[in-house]
Short mmCIF file of C-alpha atoms in Angstrom, two decimals:
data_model
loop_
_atom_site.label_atom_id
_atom_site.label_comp_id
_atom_site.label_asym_id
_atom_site.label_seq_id
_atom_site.Cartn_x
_atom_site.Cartn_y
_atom_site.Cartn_z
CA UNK A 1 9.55 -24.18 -36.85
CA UNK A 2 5.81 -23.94 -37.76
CA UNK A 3 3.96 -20.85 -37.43
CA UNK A 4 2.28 -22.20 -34.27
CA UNK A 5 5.68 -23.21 -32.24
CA UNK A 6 6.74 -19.33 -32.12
CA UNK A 7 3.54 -18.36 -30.60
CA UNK A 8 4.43 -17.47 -26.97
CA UNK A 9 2.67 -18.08 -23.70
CA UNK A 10 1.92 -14.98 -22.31
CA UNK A 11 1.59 -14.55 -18.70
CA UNK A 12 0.78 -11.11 -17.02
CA UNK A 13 2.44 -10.51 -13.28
CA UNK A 14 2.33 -8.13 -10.76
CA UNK A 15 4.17 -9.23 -7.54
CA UNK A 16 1.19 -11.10 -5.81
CA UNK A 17 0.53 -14.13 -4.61
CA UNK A 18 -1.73 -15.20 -7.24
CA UNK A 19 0.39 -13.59 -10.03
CA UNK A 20 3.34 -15.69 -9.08
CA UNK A 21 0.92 -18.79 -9.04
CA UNK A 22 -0.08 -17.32 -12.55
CA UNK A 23 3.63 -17.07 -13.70
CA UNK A 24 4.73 -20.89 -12.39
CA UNK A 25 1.56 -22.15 -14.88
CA UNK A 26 3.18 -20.20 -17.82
CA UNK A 27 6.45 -21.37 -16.84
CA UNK A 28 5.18 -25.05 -17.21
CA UNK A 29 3.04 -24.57 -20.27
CA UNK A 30 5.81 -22.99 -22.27
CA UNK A 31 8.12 -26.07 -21.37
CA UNK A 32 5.62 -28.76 -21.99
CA UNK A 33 4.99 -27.20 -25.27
CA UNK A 34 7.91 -25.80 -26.11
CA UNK A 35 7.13 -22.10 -26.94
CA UNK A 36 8.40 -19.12 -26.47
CA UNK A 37 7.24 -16.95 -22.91
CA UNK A 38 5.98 -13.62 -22.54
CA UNK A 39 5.92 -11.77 -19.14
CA UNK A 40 3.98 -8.85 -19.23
CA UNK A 41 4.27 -6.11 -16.57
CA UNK A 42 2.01 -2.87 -16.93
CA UNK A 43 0.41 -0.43 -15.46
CA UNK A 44 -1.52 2.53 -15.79
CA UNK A 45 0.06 5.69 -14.92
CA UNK A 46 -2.28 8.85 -13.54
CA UNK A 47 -1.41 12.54 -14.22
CA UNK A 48 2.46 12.62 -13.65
CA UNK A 49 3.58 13.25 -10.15
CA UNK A 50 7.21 14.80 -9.77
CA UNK A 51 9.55 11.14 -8.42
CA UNK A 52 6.33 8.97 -8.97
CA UNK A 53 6.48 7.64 -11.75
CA UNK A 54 10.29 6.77 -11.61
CA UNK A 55 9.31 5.03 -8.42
CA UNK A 56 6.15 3.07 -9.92
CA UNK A 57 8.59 1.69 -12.98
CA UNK A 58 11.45 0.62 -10.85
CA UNK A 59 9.05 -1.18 -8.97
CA UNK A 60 7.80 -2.87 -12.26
CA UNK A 61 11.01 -3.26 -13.62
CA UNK A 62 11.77 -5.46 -10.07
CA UNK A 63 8.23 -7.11 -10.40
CA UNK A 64 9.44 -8.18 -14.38
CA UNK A 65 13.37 -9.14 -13.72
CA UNK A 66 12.02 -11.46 -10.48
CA UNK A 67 9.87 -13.10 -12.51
CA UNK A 68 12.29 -13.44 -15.91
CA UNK A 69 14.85 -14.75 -13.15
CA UNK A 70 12.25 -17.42 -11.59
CA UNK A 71 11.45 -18.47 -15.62
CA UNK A 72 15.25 -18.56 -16.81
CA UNK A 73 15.75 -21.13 -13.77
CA UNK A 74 13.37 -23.49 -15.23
CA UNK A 75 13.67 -22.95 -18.90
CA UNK A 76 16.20 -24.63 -20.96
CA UNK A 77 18.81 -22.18 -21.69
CA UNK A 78 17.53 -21.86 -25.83
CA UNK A 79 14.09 -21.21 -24.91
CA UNK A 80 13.35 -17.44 -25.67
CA UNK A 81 11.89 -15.20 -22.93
CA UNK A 82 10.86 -11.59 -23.15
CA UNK A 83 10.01 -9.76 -20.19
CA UNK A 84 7.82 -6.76 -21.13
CA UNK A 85 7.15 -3.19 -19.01
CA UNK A 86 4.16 -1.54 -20.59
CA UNK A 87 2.73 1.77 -19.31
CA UNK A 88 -0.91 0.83 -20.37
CA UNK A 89 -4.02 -0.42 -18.28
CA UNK A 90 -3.00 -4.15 -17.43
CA UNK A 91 -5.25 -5.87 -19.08
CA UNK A 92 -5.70 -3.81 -22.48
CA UNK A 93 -1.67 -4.65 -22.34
CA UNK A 94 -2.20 -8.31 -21.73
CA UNK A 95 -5.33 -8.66 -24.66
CA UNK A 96 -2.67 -6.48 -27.17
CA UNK A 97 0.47 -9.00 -26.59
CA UNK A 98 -1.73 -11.81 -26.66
CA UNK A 99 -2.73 -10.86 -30.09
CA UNK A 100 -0.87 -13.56 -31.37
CA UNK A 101 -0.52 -15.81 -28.61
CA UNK A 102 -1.20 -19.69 -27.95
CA UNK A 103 -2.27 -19.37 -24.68
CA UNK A 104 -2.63 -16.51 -22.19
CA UNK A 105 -2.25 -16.88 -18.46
CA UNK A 106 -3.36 -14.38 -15.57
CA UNK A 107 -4.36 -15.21 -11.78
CA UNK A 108 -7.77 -15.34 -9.78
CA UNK A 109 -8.05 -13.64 -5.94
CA UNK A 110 -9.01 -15.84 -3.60
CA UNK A 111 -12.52 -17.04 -2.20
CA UNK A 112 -14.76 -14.59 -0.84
CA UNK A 113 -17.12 -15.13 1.93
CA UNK A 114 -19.96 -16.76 -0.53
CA UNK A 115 -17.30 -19.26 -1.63
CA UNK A 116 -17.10 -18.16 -4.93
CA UNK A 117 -13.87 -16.63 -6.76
CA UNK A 118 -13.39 -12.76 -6.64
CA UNK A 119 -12.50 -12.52 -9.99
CA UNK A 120 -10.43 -9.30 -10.78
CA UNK A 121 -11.18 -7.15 -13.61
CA UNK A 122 -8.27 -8.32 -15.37
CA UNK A 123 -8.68 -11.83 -15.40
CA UNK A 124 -12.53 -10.83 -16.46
CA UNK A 125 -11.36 -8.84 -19.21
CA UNK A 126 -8.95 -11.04 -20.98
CA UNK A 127 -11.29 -14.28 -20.06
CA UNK A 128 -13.97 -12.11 -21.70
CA UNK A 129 -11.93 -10.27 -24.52
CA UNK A 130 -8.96 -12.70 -25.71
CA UNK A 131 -9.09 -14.55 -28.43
CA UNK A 132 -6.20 -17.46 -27.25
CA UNK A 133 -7.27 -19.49 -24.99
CA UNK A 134 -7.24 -18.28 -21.27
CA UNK A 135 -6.05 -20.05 -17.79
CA UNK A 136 -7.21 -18.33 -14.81
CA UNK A 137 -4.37 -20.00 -12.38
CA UNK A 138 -5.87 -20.48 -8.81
CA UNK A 139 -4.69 -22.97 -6.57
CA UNK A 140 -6.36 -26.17 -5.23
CA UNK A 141 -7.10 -25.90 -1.41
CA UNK A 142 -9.20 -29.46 -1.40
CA UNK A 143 -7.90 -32.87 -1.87
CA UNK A 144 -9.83 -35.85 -3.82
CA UNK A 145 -9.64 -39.50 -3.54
CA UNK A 146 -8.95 -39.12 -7.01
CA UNK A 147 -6.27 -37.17 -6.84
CA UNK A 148 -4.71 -33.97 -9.49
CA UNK A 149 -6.57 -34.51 -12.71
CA UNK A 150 -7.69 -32.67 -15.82
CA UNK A 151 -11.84 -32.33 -15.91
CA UNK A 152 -13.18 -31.15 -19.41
CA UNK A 153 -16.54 -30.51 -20.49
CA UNK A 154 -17.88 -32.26 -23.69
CA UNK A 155 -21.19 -31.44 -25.42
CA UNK A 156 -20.36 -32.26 -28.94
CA UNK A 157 -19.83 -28.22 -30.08
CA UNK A 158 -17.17 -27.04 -32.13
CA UNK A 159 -15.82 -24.82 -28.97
CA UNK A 160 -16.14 -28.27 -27.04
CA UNK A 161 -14.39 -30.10 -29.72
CA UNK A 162 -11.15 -27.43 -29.28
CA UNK A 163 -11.42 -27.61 -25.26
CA UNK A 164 -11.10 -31.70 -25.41
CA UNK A 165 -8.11 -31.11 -27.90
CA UNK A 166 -6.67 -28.34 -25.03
CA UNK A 167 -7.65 -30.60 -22.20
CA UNK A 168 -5.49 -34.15 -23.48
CA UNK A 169 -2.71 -31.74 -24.35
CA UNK A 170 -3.19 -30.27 -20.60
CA UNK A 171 -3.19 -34.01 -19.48
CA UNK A 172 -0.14 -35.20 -21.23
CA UNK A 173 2.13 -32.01 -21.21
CA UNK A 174 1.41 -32.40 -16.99
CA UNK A 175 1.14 -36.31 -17.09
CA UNK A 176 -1.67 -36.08 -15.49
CA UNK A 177 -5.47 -38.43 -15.76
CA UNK A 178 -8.56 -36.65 -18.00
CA UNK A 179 -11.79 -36.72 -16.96
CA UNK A 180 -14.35 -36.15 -19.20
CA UNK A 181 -17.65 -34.93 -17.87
CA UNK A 182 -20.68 -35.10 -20.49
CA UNK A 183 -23.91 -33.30 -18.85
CA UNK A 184 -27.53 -33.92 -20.04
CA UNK A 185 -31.07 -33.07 -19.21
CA UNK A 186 -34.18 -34.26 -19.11
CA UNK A 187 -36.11 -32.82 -21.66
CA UNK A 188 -39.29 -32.82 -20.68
CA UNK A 189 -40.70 -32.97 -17.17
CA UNK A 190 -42.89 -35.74 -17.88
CA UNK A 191 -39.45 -37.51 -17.97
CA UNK A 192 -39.20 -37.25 -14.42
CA UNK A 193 -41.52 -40.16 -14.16
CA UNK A 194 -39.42 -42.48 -16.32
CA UNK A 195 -38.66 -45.89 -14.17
CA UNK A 196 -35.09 -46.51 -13.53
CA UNK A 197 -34.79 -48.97 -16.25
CA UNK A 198 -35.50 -45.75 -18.58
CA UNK A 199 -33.16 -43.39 -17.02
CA UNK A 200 -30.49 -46.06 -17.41
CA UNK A 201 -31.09 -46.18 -21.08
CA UNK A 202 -30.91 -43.12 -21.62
CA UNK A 203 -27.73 -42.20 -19.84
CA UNK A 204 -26.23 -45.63 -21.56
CA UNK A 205 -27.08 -43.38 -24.91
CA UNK A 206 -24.64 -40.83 -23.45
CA UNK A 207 -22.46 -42.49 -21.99
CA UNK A 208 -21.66 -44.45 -25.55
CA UNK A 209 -21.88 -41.47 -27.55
CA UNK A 210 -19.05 -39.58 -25.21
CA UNK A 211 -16.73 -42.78 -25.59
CA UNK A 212 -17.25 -42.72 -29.63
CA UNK A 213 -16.14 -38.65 -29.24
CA UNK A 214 -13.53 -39.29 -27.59
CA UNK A 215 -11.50 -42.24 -29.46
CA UNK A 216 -9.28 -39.98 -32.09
CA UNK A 217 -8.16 -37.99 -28.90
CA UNK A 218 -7.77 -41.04 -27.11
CA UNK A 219 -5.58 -42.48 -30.09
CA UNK A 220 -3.53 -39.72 -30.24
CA UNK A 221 -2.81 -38.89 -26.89
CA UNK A 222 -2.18 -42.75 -26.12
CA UNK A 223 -0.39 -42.12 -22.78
CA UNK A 224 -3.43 -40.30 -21.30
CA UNK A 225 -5.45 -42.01 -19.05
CA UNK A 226 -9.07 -41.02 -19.42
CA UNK A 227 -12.09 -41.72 -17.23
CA UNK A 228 -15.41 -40.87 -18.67
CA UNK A 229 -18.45 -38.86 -16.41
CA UNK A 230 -22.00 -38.99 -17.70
CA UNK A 231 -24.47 -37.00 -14.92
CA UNK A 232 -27.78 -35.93 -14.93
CA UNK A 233 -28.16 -31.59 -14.62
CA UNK A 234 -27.21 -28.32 -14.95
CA UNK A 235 -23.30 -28.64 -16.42
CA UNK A 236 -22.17 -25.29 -14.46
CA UNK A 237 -23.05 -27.01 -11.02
CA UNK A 238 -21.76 -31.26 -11.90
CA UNK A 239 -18.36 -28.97 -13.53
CA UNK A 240 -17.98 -27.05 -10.72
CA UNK A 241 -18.31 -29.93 -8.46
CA UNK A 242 -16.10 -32.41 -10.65
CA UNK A 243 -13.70 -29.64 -10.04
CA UNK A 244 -12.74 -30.19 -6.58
CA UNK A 245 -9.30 -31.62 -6.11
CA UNK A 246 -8.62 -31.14 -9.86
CA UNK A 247 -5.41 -29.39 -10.69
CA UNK A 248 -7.73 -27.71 -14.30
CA UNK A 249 -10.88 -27.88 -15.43
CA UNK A 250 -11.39 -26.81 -18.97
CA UNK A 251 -14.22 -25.69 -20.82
CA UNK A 252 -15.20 -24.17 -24.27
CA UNK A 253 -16.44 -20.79 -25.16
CA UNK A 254 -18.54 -19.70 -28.19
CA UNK A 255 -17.61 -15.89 -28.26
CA UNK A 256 -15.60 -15.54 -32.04
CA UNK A 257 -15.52 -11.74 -32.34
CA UNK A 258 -16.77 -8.31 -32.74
CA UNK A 259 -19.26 -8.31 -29.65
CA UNK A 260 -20.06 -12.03 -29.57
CA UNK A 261 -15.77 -11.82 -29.02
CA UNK A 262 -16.63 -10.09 -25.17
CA UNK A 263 -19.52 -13.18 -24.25
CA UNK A 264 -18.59 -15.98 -22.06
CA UNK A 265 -21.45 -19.27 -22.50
CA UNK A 266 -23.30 -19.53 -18.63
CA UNK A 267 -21.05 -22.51 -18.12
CA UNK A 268 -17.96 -20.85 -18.88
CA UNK A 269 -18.91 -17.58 -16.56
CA UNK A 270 -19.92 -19.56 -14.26
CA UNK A 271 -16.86 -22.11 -13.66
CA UNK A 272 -14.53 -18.92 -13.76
CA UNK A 273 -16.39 -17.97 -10.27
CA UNK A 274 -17.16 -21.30 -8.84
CA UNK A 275 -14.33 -23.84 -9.78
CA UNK A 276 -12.18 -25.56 -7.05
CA UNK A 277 -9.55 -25.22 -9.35
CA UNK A 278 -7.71 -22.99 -12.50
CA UNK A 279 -9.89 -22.60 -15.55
CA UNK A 280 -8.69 -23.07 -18.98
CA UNK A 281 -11.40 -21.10 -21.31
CA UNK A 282 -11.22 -22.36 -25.02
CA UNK A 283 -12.94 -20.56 -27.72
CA UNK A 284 -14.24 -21.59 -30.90
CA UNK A 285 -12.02 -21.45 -33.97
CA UNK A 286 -12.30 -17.50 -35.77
CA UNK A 287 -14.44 -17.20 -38.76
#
């Protein structure tokens, strides 16, 4: 086994709704690729209370042996789970066993009034902090004509390169289409004036240059059917909107380390508050 296969999917739960959402995304991600699962259950403790704190970890012992139950249902019986009850702030606990994790899953609260995402300070933290990539599990509520998919942002960067490589594994492990959604500007506003014959030849540029960057991914994921997107504008809105009905958009991140490590690009922030769907943040390789 390579030193990649024992890298565990690490999912944090907490008895919610959007926990258990969080922990049925691990579930599948560590079957489709075969690794190992992590559940992680913490929290912090305040100044000790007499009968409180035996209380508070029964209750997360229940809130880890539910969800190690709802995993061992679905796992194949030589797959290796670890439940884990840490008395530490949940998502300091989440960012230290993902240390050397392939992917690390947490949940999103639901919509607020201004239809974007109340994201908790958990899932901000490890989307912010971890250095695996990150899937912020929130469910669907709209339908497409087009039905589940995988959307992906491509611009050509290294951290772009890594979330196309994420998003066809996404696609295949789920057996489910790709979309890939390349976003340009105009450059100048002059260019606002180009005739249509212009514009065209321009996005023809793009639209070319997207197909050539995606062939080795489409020759290695041959099973994957992939659909190509080429729009005019700011990528955090034409994402955000390619989005709905998706079952996960993914996007990359340029944050390495040190404080660059705690940065999220605009369009990464951005989709983590406005998606229809779960995010999938990808960050560049280490240096």
């Amino acid at each position: 086994m390579t030193e990649r296969n024992r890298r565990p999917v690490v999912v944090g739960v907490d008895g919610t709704a959007e926990s258990r959402l969080a922990l049925q995304w691990a579930i599948d991600e560590a079957r489709n690729r075969m690794l190992p699962l992590r559940i992680v259950v913490s929290h912090e403790y305040p100044a000790p209370v007499q009968g409180v704190d035996d209380l508070e970890t029964d209750g997360e012992n229940t809130d880890a042996n539910a969800a190690a139950s709802i995993a061992r249902d679905q796992l194949d019986p030589d797959m290796v789970l670890t439940p884990a009850v840490l008395a530490d702030r949940p998502a300091r606990a989440l960012l230290d066993q993902a240390m050397d994790a392939e992917l690390l899953v947490v949940g999103s609260r639901s919509r607020s009034a201004v239809a974007s995402v109340v994201l908790g300070s958990v899932s901000s933290a490890v989307a912010h902090q971890a250095r695996c990539p990150v899937i912020v599990a929130r469910a669907s509520k709209e339908h497409s004509p087009a039905g589940p998919r995988v959307i992906v942002g491509v611009d050509g960067s290294e951290c772009s390169e890594r979330a196309v490589a994420f998003a066809f594994e996404e696609a295949a492990g789920r057996g489910l289409p790709l979309v890939a959604v390349h976003c340009w500007r105009l450059e100048h506003p002059d260019e606002a004036q180009w005739d249509a014959d212009a514009f065209s030849r321009r996005r023809d540029e793009h639209m070319l240059w997207l197909s050539e960057s995606l062939a080795g991914f489409r020759s290695k994921f041959p099973d994957v059917v992939v659909s190509t997107s080429v729009l005019e504008g700011r990528p955090a809105v034409l994402l955000s909107e390619s989005s709905r009905g998706a079952e996960l958009v993914v996007v990359g991140s340029r944050g390495r380390g040190g404080l660059e490590r705690m940065l999220l690009g605009s369009v990464a922030e951005s989709l983590l508050h406005h998606a229809h769907c779960s995010v999938a943040v990808v960050r560049a390789a280490a240096r």
